[in-house]
mmCIF file of C-alpha atoms in Angstrom:
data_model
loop_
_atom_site.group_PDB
_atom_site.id
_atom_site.type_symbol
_atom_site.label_atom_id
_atom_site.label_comp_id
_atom_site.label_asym_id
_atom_site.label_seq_id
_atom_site.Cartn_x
_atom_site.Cartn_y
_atom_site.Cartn_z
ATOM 1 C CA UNK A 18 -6.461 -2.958 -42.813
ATOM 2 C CA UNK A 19 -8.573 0.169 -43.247
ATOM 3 C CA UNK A 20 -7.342 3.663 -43.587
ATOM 4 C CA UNK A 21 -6.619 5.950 -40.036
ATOM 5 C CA UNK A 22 -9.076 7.751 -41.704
ATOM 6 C CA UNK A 23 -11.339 5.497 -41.472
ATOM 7 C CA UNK A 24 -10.820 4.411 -37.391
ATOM 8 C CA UNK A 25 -12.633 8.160 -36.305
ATOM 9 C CA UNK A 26 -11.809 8.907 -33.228
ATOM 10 C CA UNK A 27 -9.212 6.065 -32.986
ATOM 11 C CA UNK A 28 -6.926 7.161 -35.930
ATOM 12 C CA UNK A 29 -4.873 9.737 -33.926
ATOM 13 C CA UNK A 30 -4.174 7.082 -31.097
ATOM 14 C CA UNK A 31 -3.580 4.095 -33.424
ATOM 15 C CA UNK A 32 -0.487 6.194 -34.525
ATOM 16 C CA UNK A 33 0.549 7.212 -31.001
ATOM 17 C CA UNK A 34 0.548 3.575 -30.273
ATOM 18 C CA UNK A 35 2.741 3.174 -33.172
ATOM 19 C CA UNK A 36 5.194 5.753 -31.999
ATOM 20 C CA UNK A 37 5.440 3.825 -28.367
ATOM 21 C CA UNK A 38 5.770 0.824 -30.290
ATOM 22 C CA UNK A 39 8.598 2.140 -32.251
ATOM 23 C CA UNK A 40 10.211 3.629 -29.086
ATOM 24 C CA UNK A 41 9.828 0.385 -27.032
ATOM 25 C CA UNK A 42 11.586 -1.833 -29.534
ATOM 26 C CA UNK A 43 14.013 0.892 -29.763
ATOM 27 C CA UNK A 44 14.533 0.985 -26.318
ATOM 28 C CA UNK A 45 14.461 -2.851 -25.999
ATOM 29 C CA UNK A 46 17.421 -3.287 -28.768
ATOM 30 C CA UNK A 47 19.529 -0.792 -27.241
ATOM 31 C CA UNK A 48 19.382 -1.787 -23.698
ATOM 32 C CA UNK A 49 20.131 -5.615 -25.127
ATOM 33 C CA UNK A 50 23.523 -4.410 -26.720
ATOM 34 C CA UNK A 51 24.611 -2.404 -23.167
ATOM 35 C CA UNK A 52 23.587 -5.570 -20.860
ATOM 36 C CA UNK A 53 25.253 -8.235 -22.752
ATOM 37 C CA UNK A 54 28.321 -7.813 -21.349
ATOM 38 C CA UNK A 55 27.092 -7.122 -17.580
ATOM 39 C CA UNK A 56 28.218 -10.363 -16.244
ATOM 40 C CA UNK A 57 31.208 -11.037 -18.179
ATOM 41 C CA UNK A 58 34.504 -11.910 -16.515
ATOM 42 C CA UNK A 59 33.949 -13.790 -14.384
ATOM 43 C CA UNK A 60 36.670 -16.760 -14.860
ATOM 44 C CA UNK A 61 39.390 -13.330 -15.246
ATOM 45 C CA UNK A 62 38.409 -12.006 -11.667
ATOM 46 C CA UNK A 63 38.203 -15.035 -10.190
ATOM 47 C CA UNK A 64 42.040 -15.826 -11.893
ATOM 48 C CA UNK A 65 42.896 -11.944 -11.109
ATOM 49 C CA UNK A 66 41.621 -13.053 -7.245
ATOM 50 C CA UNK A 67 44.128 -15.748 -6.627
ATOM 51 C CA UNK A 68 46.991 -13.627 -8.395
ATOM 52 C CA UNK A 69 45.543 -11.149 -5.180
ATOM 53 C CA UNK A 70 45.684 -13.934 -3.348
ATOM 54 C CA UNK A 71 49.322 -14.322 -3.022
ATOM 55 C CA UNK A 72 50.661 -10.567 -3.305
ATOM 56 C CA UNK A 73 50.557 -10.165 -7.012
ATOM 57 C CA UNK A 74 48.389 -7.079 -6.666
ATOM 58 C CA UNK A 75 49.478 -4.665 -9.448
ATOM 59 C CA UNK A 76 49.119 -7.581 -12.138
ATOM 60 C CA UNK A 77 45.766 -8.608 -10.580
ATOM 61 C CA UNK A 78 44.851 -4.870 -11.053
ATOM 62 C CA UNK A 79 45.963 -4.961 -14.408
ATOM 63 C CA UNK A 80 43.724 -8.046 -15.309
ATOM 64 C CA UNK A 81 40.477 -6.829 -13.995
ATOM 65 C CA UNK A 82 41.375 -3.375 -15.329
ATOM 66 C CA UNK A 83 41.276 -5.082 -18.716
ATOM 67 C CA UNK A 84 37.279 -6.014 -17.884
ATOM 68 C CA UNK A 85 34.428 -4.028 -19.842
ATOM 69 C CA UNK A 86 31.453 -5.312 -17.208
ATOM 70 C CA UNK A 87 30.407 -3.152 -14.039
ATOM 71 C CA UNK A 88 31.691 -5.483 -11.783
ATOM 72 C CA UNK A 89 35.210 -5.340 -13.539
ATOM 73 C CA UNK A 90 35.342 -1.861 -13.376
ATOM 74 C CA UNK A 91 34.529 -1.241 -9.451
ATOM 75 C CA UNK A 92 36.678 -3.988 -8.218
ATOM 76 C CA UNK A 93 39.295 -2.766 -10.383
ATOM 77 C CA UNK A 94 38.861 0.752 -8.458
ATOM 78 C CA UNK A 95 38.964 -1.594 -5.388
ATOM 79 C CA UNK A 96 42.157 -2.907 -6.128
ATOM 80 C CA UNK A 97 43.871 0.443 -6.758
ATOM 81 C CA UNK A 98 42.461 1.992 -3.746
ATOM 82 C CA UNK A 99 43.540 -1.025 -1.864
ATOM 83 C CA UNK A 100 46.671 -0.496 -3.199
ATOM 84 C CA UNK A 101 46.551 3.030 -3.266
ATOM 85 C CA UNK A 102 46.240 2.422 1.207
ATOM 86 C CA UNK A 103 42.711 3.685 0.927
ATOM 87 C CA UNK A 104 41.020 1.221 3.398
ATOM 88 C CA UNK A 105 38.005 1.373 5.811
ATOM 89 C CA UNK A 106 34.231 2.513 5.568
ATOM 90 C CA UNK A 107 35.436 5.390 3.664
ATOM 91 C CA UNK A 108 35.675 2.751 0.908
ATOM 92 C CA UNK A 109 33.340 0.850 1.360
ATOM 93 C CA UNK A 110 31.099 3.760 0.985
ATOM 94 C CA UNK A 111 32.508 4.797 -2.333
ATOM 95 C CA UNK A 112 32.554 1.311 -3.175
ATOM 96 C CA UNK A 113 28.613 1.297 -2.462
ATOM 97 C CA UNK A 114 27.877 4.559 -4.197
ATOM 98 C CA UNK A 115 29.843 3.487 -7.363
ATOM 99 C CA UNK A 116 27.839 -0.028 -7.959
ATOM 100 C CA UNK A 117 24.532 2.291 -6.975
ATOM 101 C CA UNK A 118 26.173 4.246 -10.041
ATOM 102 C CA UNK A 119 26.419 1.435 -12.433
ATOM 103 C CA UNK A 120 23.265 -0.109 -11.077
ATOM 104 C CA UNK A 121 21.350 2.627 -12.335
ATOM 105 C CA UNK A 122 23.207 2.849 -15.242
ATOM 106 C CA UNK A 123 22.353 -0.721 -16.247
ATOM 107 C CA UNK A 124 18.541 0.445 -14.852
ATOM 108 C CA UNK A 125 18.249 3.153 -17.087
ATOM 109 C CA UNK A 126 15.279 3.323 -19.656
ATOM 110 C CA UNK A 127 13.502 0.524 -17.817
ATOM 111 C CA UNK A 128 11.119 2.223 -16.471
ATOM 112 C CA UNK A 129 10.022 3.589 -20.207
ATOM 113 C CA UNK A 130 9.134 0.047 -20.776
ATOM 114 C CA UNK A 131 7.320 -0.361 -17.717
ATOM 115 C CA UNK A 132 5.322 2.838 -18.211
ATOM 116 C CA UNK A 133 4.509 2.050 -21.905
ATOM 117 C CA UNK A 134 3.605 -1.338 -21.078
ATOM 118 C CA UNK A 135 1.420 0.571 -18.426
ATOM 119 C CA UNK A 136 -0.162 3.190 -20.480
ATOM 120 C CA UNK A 137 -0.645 1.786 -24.138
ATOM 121 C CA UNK A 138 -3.603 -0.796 -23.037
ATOM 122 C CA UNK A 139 -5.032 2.568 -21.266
ATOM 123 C CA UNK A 140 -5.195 4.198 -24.833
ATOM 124 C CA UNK A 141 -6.120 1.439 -26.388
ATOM 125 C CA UNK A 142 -9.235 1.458 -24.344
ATOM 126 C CA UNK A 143 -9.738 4.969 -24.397
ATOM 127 C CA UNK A 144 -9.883 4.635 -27.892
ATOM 128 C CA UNK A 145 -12.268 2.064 -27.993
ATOM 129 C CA UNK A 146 -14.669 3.965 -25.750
ATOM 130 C CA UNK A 147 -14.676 7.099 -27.757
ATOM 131 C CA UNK A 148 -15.066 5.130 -30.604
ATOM 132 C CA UNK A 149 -18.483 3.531 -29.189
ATOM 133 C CA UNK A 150 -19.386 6.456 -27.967
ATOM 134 C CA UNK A 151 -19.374 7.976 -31.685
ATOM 135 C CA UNK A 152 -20.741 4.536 -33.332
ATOM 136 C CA UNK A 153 -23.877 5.233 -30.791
ATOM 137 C CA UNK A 154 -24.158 8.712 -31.721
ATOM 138 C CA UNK A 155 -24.276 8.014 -35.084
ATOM 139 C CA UNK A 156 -26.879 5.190 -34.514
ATOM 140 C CA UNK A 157 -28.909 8.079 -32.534
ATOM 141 C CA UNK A 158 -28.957 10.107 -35.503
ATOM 142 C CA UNK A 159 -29.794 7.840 -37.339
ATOM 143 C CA UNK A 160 -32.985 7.768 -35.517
ATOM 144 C CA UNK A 161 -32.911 3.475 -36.210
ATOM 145 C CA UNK A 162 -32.205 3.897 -40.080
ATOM 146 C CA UNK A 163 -28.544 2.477 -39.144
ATOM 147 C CA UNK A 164 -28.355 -1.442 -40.181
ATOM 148 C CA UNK A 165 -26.909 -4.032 -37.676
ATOM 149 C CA UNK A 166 -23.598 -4.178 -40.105
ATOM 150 C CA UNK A 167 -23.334 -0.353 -39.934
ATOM 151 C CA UNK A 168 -23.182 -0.119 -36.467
ATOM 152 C CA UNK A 169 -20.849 -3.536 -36.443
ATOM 153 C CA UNK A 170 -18.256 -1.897 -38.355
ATOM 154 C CA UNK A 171 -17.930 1.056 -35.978
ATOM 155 C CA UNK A 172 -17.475 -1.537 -32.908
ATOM 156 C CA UNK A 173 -14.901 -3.280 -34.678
ATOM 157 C CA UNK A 174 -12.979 -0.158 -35.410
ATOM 158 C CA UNK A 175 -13.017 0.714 -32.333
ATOM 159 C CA UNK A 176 -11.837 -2.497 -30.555
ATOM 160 C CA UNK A 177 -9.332 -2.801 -33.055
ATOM 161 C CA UNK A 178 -7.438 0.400 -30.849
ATOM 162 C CA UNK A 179 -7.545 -2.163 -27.503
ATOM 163 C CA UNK A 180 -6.017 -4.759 -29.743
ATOM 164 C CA UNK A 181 -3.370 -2.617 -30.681
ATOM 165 C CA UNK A 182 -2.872 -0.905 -26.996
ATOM 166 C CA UNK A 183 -1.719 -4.761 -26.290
ATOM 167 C CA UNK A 184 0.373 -5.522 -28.973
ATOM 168 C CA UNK A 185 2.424 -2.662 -27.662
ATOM 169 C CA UNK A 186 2.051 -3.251 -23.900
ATOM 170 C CA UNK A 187 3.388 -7.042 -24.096
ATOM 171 C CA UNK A 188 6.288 -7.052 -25.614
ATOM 172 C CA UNK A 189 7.201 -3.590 -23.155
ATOM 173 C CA UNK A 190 6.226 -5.708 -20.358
ATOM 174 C CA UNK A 191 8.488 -8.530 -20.711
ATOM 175 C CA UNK A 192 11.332 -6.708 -22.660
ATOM 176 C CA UNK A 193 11.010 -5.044 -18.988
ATOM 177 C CA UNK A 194 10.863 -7.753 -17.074
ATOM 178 C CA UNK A 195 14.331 -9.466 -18.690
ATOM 179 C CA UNK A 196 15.980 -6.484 -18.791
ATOM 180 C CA UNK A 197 15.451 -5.862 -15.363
ATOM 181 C CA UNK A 198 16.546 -9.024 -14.466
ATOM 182 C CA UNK A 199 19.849 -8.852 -16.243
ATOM 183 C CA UNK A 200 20.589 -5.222 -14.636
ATOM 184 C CA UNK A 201 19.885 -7.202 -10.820
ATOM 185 C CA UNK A 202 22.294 -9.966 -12.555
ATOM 186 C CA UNK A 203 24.892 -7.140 -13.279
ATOM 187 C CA UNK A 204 24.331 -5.514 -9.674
ATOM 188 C CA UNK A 205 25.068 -8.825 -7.929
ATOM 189 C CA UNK A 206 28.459 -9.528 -9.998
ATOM 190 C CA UNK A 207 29.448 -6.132 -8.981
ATOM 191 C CA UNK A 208 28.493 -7.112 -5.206
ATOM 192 C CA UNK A 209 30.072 -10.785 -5.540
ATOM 193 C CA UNK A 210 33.415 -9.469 -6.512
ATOM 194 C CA UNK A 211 33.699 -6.244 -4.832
ATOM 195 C CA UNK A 212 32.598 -9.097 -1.304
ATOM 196 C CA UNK A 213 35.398 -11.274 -2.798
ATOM 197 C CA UNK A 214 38.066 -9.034 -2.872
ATOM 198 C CA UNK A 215 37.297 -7.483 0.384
ATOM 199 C CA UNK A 216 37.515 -11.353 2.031
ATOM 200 C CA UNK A 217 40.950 -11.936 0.365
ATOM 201 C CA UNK A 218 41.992 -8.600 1.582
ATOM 202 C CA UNK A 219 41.053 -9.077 5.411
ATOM 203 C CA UNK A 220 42.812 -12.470 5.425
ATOM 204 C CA UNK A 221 46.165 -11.163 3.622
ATOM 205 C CA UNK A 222 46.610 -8.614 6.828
ATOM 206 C CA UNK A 223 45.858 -11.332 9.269
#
């Protein structure tokens, strides 16, 4: 592996690539540790439902209180509003802003994936094209004293920056793809309880 200083023009963006790299698994590790527990619960709140279910409502509160996903911790502001006598659209509002809340929570630092999966195989090739455009002007100067391996070693380098732009853009993309997929995961527990708990509630007061 040769020297930056020996890539020209594509030494400065081989280490920005690096950086991005650096940030994107950063980013990717991080956002692993805060997701995992996004749809945990589930066997609690559906237990803390029936307790609901038959007028146990503080100790169902209690139980989903206790929860440390999203979903736990609106339907456990459900609960206390419902038992609070805080009914209607005006809830169901709050309700809807506070999973748009955690949504975007769970959301958050996606989108640097996505954009450094988006712009790293850009640098990569503008690296590669400044770099042929230098091996060429070298090769003009030359004036066609320049060997075939001379000018083959300046190619190389300079692909080499593409290569790089998509070792960093793949493994953004799909750490962005997953991730985003467990954040929708972590939206739709939120919705599937909070819809629960609403059902159980219209039946108790008919």
């Amino acid at each position: 592996m040769p020297g930056l200083e020996n890539l020209g023009t594509g030494g400065p963006i081989i280490v920005l690539l690096g950086l991005l790299s650096l940030l994107s698994l950063t980013v990717i590790v991080v956002k692993v540790i805060k997701l995992a527990p996004v749809r945990a619960g589930g066997p609690a709140r559906d237990a803390a439902f029936v307790q609901w279910s038959v007028g146990d409502k503080k100790s169902a509160h209690q139980a989903v209180a206790a929860g440390k996903s999203p979903a736990d911790r609106v339907c456990a502001y459900a609960m206390q509003a419902l038992i609070d006598g805080f009914k209607g659209p005006a809830l169901m509002a709050e309700l809807t802003r506070r999973g748009n809340q955690e949504f975007a929570v769970m959301n958050s630092w996606i989108r640097v994936l996505e954009l450094i999966a988006m712009i790293s195989p850009l640098l990569g090739l503008l690296g590669t094209v400044t770099g042929m455009i230098q091996s060429f002007q070298e090769l003009e100067l030359a004036q066609g004293a320049a060997n075939a391996s001379v000018l083959a070693g300046g190619i190389w380098q300079a692909l080499l920056t593409t290569a790089a732009g998509l070792l960093v853009a793949i493994p953004a993309a799909i750490g962005a793809s997953l991730l985003s997929g467990r954040a929708e995961a972590g939206a739709q527990s939120i919705e599937n309880a909070v819809g629960n708990l609403m059902v159980l509630e219209e039946r108790g007061a008919h």
